[in-house]
């Protein structure tokens, strides 16, 4: 089955727009314009005169690399809508993975604590080193966590596909 793609002309216009003379980056998560403070996702700040999207370092909570979107001076309504859809999708992904990773770390700590207590061990060994579980014991946790979050991941995958389709099929009429 062939993938749905926007018309070639629309892609050419977008490519031309992203390489044109006017230089401005889109605000990130509520920031105003390019001159505003760095985003809350990352402290990364691309050069002022950049005329391209920039990908920052991984966020410490979501582990995703945030994109700082370029805004051409003569951005058309369709280009603006595409950029805004991309920004919304990125923000949603950042939030989902930040929450998911936090949940994972909390549940992992609880699992380790409960297994160590069941063995009669302390969280720290006499040497002061943090006690750990072996790979087989941790495999139980990973299997449990994935099974418990299966539905959430299914919804995530479906939403990613829907977001991808809405970005690639964006039209000024919608």
PDB file of N, CA and C in Angstrom, residues 6-14 16:
ATOM      1  N   UNK A   6       1.895  14.575   0.670  1.00  0.00           N
ATOM      2  CA  UNK A   6       1.361  15.845   0.184  1.00  0.00           C
ATOM      3  C   UNK A   6       1.833  16.075  -1.250  1.00  0.00           C
ATOM      4  N   UNK A   7       1.117  16.901  -2.016  1.00  0.00           N
ATOM      5  CA  UNK A   7       1.518  17.163  -3.391  1.00  0.00           C
ATOM      6  C   UNK A   7       2.946  17.694  -3.470  1.00  0.00           C
ATOM      7  N   UNK A   8       3.643  17.358  -4.526  1.00  0.00           N
ATOM      8  CA  UNK A   8       5.045  17.747  -4.700  1.00  0.00           C
ATOM      9  C   UNK A   8       5.221  19.267  -4.660  1.00  0.00           C
ATOM     10  N   UNK A   9       4.275  20.007  -5.238  1.00  0.00           N
ATOM     11  CA  UNK A   9       4.379  21.477  -5.227  1.00  0.00           C
ATOM     12  C   UNK A   9       4.396  22.026  -3.805  1.00  0.00           C
ATOM     13  N   UNK A  10       3.540  21.471  -2.950  1.00  0.00           N
ATOM     14  CA  UNK A  10       3.494  21.933  -1.560  1.00  0.00           C
ATOM     15  C   UNK A  10       4.839  21.679  -0.880  1.00  0.00           C
ATOM     16  N   UNK A  11       5.440  20.531  -1.158  1.00  0.00           N
ATOM     17  CA  UNK A  11       6.742  20.230  -0.572  1.00  0.00           C
ATOM     18  C   UNK A  11       7.805  21.197  -1.075  1.00  0.00           C
ATOM     19  N   UNK A  12       7.762  21.505  -2.371  1.00  0.00           N
ATOM     20  CA  UNK A  12       8.737  22.444  -2.925  1.00  0.00           C
ATOM     21  C   UNK A  12       8.588  23.823  -2.292  1.00  0.00           C
ATOM     22  N   UNK A  13       7.339  24.280  -2.100  1.00  0.00           N
ATOM     23  CA  UNK A  13       7.103  25.577  -1.463  1.00  0.00           C
ATOM     24  C   UNK A  13       7.641  25.572  -0.036  1.00  0.00           C
ATOM     25  N   UNK A  14       7.405  24.475   0.671  1.00  0.00           N
ATOM     26  CA  UNK A  14       7.893  24.387   2.039  1.00  0.00           C
ATOM     27  C   UNK A  14       9.415  24.408   2.076  1.00  0.00           C
ATOM     28  N   UNK A  16      11.434  25.711  -0.132  1.00  0.00           N
ATOM     29  CA  UNK A  16      11.869  27.056  -0.480  1.00  0.00           C
ATOM     30  C   UNK A  16      11.695  27.998   0.708  1.00  0.00           C
TER      31      UNK A  16
END
